[in-house]
Short mmCIF file of C-alpha atoms and ligand atoms in Angstrom, two decimals:
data_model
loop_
_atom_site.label_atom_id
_atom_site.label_comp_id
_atom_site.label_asym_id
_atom_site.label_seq_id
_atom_site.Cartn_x
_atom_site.Cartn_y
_atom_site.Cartn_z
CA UNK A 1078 -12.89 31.39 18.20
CA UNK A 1079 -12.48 34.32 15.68
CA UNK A 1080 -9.97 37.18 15.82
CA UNK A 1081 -9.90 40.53 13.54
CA UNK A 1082 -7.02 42.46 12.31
CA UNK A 1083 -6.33 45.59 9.99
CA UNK A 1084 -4.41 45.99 6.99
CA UNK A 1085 -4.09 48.49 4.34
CA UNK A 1086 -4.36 46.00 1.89
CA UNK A 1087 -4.68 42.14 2.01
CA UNK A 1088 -3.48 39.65 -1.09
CA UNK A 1089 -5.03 36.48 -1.52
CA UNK A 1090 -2.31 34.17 -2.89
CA UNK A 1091 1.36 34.32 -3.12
CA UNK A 1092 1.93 33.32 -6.51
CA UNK A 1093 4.58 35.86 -8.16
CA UNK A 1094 1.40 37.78 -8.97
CA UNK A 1095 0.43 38.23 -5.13
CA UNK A 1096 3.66 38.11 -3.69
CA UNK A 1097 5.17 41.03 -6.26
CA UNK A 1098 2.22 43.53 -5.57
CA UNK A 1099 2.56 42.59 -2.04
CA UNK A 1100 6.10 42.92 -1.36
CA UNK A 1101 5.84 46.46 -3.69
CA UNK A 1102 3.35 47.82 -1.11
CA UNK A 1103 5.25 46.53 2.00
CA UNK A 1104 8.19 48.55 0.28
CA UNK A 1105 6.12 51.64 -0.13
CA UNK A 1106 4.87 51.59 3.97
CA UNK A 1107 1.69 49.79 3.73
CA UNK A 1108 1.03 47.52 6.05
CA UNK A 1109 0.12 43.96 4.05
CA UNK A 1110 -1.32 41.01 4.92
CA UNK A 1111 -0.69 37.96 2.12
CA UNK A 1112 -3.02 35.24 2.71
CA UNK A 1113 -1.68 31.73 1.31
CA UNK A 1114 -3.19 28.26 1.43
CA UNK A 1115 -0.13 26.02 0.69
CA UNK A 1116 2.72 25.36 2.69
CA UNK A 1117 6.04 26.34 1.34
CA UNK A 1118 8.30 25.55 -1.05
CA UNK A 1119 5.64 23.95 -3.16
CA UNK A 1120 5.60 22.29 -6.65
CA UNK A 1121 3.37 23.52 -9.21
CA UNK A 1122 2.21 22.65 -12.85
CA UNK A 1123 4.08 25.52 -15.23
CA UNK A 1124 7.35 25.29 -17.23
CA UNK A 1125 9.13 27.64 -14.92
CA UNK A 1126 10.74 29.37 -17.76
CA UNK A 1127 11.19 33.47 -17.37
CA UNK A 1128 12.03 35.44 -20.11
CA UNK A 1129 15.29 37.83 -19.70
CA UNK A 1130 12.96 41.17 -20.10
CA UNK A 1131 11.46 40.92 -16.34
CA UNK A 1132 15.32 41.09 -15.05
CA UNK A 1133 14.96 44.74 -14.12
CA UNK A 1134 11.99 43.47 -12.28
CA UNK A 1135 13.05 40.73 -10.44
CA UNK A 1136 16.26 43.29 -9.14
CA UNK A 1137 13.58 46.01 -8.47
CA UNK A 1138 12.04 42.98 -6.11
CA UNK A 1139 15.45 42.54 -4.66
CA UNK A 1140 15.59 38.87 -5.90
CA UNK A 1141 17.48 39.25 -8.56
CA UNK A 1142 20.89 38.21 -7.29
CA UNK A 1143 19.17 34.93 -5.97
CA UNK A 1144 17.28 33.94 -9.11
CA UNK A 1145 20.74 34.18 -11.15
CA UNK A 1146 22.64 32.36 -8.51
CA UNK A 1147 19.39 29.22 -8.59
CA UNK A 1148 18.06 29.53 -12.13
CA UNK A 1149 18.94 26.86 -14.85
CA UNK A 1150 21.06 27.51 -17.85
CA UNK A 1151 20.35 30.56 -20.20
CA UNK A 1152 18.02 29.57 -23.26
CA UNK A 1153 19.97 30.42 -26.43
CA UNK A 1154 17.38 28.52 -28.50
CA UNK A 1155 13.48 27.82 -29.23
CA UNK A 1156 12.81 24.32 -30.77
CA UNK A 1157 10.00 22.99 -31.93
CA UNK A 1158 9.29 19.21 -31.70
CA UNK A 1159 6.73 17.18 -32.61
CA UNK A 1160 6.21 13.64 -34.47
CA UNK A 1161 9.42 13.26 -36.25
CA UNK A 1162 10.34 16.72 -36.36
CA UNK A 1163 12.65 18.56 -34.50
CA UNK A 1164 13.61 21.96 -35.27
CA UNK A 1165 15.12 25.05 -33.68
CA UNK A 1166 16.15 28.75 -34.00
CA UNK A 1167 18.03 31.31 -32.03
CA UNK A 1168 16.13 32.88 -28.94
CA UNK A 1169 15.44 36.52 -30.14
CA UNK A 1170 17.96 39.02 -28.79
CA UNK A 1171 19.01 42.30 -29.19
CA UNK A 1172 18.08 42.22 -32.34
CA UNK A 1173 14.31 42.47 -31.65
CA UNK A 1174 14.29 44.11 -28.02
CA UNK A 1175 16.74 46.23 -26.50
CA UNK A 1176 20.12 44.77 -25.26
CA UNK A 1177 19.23 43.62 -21.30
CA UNK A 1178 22.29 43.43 -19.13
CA UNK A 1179 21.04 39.52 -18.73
CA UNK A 1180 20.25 38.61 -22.25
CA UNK A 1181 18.96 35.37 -22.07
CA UNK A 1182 15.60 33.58 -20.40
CA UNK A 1183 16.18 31.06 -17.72
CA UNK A 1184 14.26 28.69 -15.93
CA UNK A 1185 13.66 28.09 -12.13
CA UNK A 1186 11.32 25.73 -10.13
CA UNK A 1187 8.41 27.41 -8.96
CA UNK A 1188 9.10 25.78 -5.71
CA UNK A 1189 12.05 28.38 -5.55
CA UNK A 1190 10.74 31.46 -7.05
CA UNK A 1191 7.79 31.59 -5.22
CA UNK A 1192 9.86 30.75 -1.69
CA UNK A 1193 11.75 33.12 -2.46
CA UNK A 1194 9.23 35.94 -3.89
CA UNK A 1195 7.36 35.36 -0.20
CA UNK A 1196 10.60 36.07 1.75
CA UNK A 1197 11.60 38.91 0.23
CA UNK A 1198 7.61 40.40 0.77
CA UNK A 1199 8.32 38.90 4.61
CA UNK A 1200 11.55 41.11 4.97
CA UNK A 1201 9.98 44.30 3.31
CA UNK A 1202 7.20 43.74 6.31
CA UNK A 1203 4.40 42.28 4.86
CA UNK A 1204 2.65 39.43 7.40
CA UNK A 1205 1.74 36.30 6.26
CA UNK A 1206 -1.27 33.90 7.01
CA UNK A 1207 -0.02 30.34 5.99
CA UNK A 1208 -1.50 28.02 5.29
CA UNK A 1209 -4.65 29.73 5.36
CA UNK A 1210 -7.40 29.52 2.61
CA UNK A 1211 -9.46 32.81 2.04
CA UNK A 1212 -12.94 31.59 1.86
CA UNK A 1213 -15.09 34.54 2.26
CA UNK A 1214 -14.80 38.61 1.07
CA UNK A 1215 -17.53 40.76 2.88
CA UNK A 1216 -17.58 44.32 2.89
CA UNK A 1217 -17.34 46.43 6.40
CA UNK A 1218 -18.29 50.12 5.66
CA UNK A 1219 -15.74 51.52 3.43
CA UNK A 1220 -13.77 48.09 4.54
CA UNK A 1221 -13.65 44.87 3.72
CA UNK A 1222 -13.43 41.63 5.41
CA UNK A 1223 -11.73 38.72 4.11
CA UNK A 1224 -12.32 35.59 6.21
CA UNK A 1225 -10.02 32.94 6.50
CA UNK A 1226 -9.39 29.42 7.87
CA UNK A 1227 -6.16 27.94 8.80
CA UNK A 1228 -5.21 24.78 7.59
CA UNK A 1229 -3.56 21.89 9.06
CA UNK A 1230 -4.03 19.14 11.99
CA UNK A 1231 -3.88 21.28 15.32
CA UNK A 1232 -5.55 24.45 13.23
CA UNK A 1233 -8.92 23.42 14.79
CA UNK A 1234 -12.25 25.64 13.97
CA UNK A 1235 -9.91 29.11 14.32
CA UNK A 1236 -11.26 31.72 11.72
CA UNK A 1237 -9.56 35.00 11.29
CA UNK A 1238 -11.30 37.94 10.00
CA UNK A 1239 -8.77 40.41 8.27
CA UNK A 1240 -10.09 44.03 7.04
CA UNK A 1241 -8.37 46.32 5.33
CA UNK A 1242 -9.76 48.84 2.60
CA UNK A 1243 -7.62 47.21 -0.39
CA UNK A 1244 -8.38 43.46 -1.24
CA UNK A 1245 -5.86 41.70 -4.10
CA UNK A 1246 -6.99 38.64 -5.70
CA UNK A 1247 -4.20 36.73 -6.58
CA UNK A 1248 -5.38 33.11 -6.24
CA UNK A 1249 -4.88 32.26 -9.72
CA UNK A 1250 -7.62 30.91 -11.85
CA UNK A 1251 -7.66 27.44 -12.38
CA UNK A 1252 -9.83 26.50 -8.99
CA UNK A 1253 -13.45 27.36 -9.04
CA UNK A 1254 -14.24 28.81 -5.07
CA UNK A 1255 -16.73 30.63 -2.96
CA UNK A 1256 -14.83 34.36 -3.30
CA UNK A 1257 -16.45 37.06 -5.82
CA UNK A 1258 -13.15 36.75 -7.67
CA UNK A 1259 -12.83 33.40 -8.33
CA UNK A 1260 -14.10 32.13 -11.68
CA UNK A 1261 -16.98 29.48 -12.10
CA UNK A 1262 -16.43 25.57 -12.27
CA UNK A 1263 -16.54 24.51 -16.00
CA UNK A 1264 -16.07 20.94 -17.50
CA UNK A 1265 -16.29 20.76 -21.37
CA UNK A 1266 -14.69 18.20 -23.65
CA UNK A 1267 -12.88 21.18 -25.01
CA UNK A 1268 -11.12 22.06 -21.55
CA UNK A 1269 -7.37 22.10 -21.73
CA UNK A 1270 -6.10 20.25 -18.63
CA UNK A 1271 -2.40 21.35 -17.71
CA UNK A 1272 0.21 18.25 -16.28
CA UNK A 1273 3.95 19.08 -15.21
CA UNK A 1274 7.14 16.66 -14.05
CA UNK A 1275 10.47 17.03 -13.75
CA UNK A 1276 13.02 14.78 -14.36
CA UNK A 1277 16.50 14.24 -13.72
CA UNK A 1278 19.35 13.14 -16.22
CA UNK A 1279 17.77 14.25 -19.53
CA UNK A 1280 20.10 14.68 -22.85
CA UNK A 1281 17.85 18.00 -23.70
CA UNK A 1282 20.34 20.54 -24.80
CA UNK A 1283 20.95 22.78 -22.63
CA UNK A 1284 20.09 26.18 -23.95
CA UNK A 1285 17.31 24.90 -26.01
CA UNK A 1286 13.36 25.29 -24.93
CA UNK A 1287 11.28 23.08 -27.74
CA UNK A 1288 7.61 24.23 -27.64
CA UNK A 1289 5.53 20.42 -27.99
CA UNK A 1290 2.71 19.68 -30.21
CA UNK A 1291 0.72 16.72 -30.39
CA UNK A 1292 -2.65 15.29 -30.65
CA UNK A 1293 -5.12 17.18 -28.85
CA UNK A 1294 -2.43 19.29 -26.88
CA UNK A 1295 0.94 21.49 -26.69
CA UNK A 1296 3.51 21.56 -24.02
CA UNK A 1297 7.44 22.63 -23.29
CA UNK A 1298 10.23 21.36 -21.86
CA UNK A 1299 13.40 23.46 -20.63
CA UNK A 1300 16.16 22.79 -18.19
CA UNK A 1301 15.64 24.43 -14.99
CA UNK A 1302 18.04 24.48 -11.67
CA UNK A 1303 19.85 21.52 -10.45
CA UNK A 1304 19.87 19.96 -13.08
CA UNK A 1305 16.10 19.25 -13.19
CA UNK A 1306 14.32 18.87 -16.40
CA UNK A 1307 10.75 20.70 -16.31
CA UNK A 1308 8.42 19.19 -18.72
CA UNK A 1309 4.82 20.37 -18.83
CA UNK A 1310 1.80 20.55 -21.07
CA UNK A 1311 -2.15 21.02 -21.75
CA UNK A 1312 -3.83 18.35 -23.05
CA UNK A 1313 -8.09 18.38 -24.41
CA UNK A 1314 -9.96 16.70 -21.45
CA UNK A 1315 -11.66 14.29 -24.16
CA UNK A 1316 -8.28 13.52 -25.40
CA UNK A 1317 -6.95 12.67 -21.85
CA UNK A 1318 -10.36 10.28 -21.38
CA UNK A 1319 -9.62 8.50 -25.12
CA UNK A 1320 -6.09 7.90 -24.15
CA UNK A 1321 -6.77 6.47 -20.68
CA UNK A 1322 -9.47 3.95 -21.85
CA UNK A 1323 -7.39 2.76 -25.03
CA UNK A 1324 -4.40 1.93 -23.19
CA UNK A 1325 -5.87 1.40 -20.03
CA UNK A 1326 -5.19 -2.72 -19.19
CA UNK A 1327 -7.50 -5.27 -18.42
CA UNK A 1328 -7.22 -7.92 -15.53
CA UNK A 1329 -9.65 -10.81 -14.98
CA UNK A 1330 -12.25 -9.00 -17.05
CA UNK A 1331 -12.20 -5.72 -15.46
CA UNK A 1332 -10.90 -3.23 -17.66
CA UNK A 1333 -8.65 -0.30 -15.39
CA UNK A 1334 -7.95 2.67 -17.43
CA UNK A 1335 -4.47 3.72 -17.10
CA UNK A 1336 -3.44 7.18 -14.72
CA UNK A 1337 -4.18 10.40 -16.39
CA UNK A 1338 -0.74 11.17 -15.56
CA UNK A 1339 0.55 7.51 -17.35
CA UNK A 1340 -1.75 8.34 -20.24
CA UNK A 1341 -0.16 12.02 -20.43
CA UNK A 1342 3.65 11.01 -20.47
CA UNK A 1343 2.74 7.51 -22.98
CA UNK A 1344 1.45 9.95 -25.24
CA UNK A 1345 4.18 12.85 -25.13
CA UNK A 1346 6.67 9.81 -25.47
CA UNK A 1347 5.02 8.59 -28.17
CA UNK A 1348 3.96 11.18 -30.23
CA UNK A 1349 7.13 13.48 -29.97
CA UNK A 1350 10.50 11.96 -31.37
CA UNK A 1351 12.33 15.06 -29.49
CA UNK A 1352 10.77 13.97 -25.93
CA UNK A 1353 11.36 10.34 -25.70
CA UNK A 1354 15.35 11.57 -26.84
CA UNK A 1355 15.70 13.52 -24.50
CA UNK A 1356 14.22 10.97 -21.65
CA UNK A 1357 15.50 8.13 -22.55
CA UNK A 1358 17.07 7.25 -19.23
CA UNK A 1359 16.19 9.95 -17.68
CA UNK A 1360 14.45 9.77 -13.96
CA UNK A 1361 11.35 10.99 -12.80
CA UNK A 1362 12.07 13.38 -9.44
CA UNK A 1363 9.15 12.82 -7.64
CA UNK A 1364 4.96 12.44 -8.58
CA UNK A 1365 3.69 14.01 -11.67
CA UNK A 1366 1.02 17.31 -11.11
CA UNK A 1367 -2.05 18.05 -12.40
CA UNK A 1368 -4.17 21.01 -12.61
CA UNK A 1369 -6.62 22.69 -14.60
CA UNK A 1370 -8.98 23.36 -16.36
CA UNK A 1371 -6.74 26.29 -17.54
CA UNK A 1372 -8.39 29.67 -18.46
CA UNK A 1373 -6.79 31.84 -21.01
CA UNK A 1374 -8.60 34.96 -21.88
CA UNK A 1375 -8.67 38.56 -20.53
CA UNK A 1376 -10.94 38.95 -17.34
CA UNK A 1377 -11.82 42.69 -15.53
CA UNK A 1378 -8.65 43.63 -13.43
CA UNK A 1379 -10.57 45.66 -11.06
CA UNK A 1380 -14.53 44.81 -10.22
CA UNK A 1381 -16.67 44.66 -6.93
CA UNK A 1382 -13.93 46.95 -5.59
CA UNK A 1383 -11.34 44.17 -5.51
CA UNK A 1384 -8.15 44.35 -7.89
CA UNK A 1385 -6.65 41.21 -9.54
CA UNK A 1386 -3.54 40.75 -10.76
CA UNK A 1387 -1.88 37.49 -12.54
CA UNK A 1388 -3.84 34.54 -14.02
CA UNK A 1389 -7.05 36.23 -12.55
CA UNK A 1390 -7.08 38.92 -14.39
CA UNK A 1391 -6.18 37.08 -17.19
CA UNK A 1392 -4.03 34.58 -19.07
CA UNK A 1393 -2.65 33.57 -22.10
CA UNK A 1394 -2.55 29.85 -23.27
CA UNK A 1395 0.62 28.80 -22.33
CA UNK A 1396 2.05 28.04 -24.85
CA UNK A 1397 4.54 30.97 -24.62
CA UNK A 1398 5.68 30.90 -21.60
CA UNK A 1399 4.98 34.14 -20.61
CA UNK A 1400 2.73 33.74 -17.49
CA UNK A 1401 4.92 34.48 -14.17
CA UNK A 1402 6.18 37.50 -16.35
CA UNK A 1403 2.46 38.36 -17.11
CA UNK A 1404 1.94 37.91 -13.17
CA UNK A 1405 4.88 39.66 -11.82
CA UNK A 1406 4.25 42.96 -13.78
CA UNK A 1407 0.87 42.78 -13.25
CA UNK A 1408 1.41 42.86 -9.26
CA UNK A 1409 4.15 45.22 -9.89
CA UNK A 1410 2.06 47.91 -12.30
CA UNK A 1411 -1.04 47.42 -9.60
CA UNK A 1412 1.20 48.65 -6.48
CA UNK A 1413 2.99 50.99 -8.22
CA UNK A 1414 -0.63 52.56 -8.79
CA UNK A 1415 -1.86 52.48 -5.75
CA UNK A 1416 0.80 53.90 -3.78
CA UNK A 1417 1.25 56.87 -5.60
CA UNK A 1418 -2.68 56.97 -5.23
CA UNK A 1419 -5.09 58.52 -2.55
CA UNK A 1420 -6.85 56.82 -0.19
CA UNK A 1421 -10.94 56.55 0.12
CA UNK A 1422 -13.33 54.64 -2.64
CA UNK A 1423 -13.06 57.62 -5.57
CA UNK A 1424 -8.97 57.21 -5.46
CA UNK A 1425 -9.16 53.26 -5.82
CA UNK A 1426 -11.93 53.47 -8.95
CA UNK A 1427 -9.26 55.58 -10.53
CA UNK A 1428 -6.33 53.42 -10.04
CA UNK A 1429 -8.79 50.52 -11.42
CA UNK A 1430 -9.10 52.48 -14.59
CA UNK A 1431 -5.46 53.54 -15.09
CA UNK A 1432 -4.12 49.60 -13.68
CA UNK A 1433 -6.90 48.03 -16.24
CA UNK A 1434 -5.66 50.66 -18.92
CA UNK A 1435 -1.85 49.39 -18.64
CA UNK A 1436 -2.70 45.54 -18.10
CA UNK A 1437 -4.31 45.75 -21.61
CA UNK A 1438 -1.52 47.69 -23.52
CA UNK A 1439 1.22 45.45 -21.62
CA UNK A 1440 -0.78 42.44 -22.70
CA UNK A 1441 -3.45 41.89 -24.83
CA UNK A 1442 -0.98 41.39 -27.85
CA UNK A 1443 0.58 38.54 -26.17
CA UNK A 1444 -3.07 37.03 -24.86
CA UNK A 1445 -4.12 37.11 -28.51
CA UNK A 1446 -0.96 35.68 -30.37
CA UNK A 1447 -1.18 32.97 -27.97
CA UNK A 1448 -4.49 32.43 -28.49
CA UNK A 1449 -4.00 32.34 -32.44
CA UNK A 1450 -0.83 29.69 -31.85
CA UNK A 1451 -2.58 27.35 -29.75
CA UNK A 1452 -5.82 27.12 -32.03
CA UNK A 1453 -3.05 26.14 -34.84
CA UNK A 1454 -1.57 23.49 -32.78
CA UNK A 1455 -4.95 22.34 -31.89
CA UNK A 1456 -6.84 22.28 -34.88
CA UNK A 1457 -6.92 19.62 -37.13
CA UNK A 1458 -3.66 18.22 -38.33
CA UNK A 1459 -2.38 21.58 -36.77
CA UNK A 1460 0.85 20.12 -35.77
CA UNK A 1461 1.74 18.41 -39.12
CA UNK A 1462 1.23 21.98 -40.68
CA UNK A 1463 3.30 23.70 -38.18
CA UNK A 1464 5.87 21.34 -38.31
CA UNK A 1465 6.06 21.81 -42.12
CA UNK A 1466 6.38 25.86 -41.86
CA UNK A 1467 8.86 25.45 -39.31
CA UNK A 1468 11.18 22.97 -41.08
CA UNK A 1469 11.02 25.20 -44.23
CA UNK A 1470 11.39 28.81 -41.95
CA UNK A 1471 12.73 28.03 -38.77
CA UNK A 1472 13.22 31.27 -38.17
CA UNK A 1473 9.43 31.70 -37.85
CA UNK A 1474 10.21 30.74 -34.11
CA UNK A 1475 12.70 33.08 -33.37
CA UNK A 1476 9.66 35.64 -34.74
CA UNK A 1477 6.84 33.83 -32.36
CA UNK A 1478 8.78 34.02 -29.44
CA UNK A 1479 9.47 37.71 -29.99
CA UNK A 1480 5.70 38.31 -30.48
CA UNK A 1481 4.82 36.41 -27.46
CA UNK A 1482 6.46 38.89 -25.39
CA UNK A 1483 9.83 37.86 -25.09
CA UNK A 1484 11.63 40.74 -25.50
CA UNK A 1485 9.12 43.71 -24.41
CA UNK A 1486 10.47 45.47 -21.34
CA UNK A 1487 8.97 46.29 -18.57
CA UNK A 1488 7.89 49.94 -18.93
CA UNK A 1489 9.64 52.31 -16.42
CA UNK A 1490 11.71 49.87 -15.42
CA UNK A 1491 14.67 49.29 -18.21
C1 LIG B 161 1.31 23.60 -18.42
C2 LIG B 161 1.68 25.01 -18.04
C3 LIG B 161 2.98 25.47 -18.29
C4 LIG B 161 3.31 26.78 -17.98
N1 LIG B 161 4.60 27.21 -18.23
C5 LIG B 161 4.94 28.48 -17.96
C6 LIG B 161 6.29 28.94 -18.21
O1 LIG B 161 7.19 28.19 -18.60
N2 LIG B 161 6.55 30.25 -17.97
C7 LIG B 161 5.61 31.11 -17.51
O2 LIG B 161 5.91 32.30 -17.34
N3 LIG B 161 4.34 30.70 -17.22
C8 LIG B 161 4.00 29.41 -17.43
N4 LIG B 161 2.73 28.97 -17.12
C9 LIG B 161 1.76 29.93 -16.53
C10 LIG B 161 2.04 30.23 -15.05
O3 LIG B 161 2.16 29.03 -14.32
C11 LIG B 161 0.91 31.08 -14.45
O4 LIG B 161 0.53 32.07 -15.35
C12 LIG B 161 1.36 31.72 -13.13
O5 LIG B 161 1.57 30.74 -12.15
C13 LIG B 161 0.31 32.71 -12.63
O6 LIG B 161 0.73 33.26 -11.41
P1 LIG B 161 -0.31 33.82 -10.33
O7 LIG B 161 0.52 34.43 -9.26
O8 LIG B 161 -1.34 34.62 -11.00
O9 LIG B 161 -1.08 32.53 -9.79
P2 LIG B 161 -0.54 31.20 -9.15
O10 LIG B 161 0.89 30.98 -9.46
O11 LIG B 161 -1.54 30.17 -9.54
O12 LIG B 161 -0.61 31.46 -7.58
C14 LIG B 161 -1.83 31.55 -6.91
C15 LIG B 161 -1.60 31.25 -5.44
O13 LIG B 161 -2.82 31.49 -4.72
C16 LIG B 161 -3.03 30.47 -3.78
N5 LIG B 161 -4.48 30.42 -3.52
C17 LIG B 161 -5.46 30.05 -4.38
N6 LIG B 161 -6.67 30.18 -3.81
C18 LIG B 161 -6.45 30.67 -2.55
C19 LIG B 161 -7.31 31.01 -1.47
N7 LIG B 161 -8.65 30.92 -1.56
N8 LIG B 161 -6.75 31.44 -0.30
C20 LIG B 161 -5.40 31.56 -0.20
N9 LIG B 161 -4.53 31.23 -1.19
C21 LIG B 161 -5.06 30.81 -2.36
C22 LIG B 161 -2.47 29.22 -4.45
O14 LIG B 161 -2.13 28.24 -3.50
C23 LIG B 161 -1.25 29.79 -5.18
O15 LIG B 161 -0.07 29.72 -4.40
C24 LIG B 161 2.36 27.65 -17.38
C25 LIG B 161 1.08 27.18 -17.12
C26 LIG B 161 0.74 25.86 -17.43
C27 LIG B 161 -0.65 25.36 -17.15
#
């Protein structure tokens, strides 16, 4: 059994990326369909840390009020820990950006924000297919047609065909699939794999977010709501398969190599003085998650007549933290665009020009300093170096996190 329905636009994924561009159309009269394949509130791999700058934004969305009320403590601080050393330096403020009425970065579980991202696009009007996977983009005339299957025990064979002249990918990038904006598989020894956890009962400081370097990877750890610690990092996929055959254990002559996930939090504990300080005693709230390969670079943000927005139109290694604010403008600058644009093939090329124009100005900076801090960290003895610049000018973090992004409002909005 199939059904069809009509949109003006449909967006593929409610990450903030999908759910900001959606609920920014829905607010402008456009009738929106989001497409989503998980259930809600979901976990996900990031550090769930927002920087104060996307504030405005987050009001604009009408969220604002929520995300102070849930988010964790503000982050006065950026640390850096790894081996023996632990240093930090002041968050950059005013100083570097101008004053925000919220001056600080906080963190929140991305099983909150993005809960609460999809209501608010719910109440602006915008319908929602969940769980439903987008597995096909076709195009119908001046149209398209997004297929998609439901998920879920009673779902059955049901397919529903949605059409509507303006497609969003927002699906994120780190899972290879059958749509023209997805990105292909890829599985090199060089892939950075990404792992997240929270805990409970940590001793990190408060208002301090260390950035983690180690052996073949970098990571973060920050206190987010309820008093849940979020730790996550990338780690090389070769490093991942060393790790988990040397400390892997062996019964009855059968060698078992140990969980990637085991091998992951061994190593953090082991090769960061800072992390196993801050753990010790500390509880794991539920499974650790995977994901990955990640895929930092800059991708086309409008092709085949579909528009991305967030990690699929590009990404920066992160490292600074700065991909939900990456995603949310991104969904914001692409709706903004359209609505004020006209209808019909000619009108959506030039939005795809001026949207691709401001992703790159808004970004590219903070794609490439990322880039240039996690091949540091990941060369060789790249930690041991870092570690020795930062002890002897801490500041120098203060300066990276400003780079990355930190303090760069959102234009129009501040
Ligand atoms: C280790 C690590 C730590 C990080 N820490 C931070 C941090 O502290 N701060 C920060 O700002 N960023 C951080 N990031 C980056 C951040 O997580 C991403 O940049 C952000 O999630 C991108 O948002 P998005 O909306 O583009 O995609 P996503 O958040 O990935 O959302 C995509 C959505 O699309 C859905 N989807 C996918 N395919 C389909 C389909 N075919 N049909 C329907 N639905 C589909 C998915 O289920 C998902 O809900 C981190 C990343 C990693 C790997």
């Amino acid at each position: 059994m199939s059904s069809l329905s009509t949109h003006d636009a449909i967006v593929i994924g409610a990450g903030p990326a999908g759910t900001s561009a959606a609920l920014t159309l829905a607010r402008h009269g456009w009738s929106v369909a989001i497409v989503e394949k998980s259930t809600f509130p979901r976990r996900k791999v990031c550090g769930e840390y927002i920087s104060a700058s996307n504030l405005a934004l987050l009001d604009r969305l009408e969220i604002g009020d929520a995300w102070r009320v849930n988010a964790g403590p503000e982050i006065r601080r950026v640390g850096f820990f790894s081996n023996e050393t632990c240093v930090e330096a002041p968050m950059p403020d005013a100083k570097y950006g101008p004053p925000a009425k919220d001056g600080f970065g906080r963190a929140l579980g991305r099983d909150v924000l993005d809960t609460l991202l999809l209501q608010a696009a719910r109440s602006a009007g915008a319908e929602i297919f969940q769980p439903c996977r987008a597995v096909a983009i076709y195009r119908d005339g001046d149209m398209h047609r997004v297929r998609i299957q439901a998920r879920g025990e009673n779902s059955g064979d049901e397919t529903t065909i949605l059409r509507a002249p303006v497609i969003v990918a927002a699906h994120g990038s780190w899972e290879p699939g059958p749509l023209p904006s997805q990105l292909e598989k890829t599985s090199r020894p060089s892939d950075l794999l990404g792992f997240k956890a929270h805990f409970t009962g940590s001793t990190l400081a408060p208002d301090l977010m260390p950035l983690l370097a180690f052996p073949g990877g970098y990571g973060g750890m920050v206190l987010a709501d309820h008093g849940r610690l979020s730790i996550s990092c990338c780690i090389r996929r070769d490093m991942l398969a060393r790790l988990r055959r040397n400390h892997g254990s062996g019964h009855d002559g059968i060698e078992s190599p140990l969980s990637a996930a085991d091998a992951v939090f061994q190593h953090l504990m082991a090769s960061c003085r800072g992390v196993s300080d801050a753990l010790d005693g500390a509880r794991l709230d539920r499974r650790w998650l995977a994901a990955g390969p990640i895929r930092p670079g800059i991708r086309a943000c409008y092709e085949k007549d579909i528009f991305r927005v967030g990690n699929a139109a590009g990404e920066s290694h992160p490292i600074i933290a700065e991909g939900i604010s990456m995603a949310l403008q991104a969904g914001w600058l692409l709706a903004r665009e359209l609505a004020g644009a006209p209808s019909g093939p000619a009108g959506r090329e030039a939005v795809g020009r001026r949207y691709q124009a401001a992703w790159r100005g808004l970004f590219w900076t903070r794609v490439y300093a990322a880039a240039a801090i996690a091949r540091m960290v990941l060369g060789p003895g790249g930690p041991a170096l870092i570690a020795a610049a930062v002890r002897n000018f801490p500041q120098a973090l203060t300066l990276g996190a400003h780079m990355s992004g930190k303090t760069r409002p959102v234009p129009g909005l501040m």
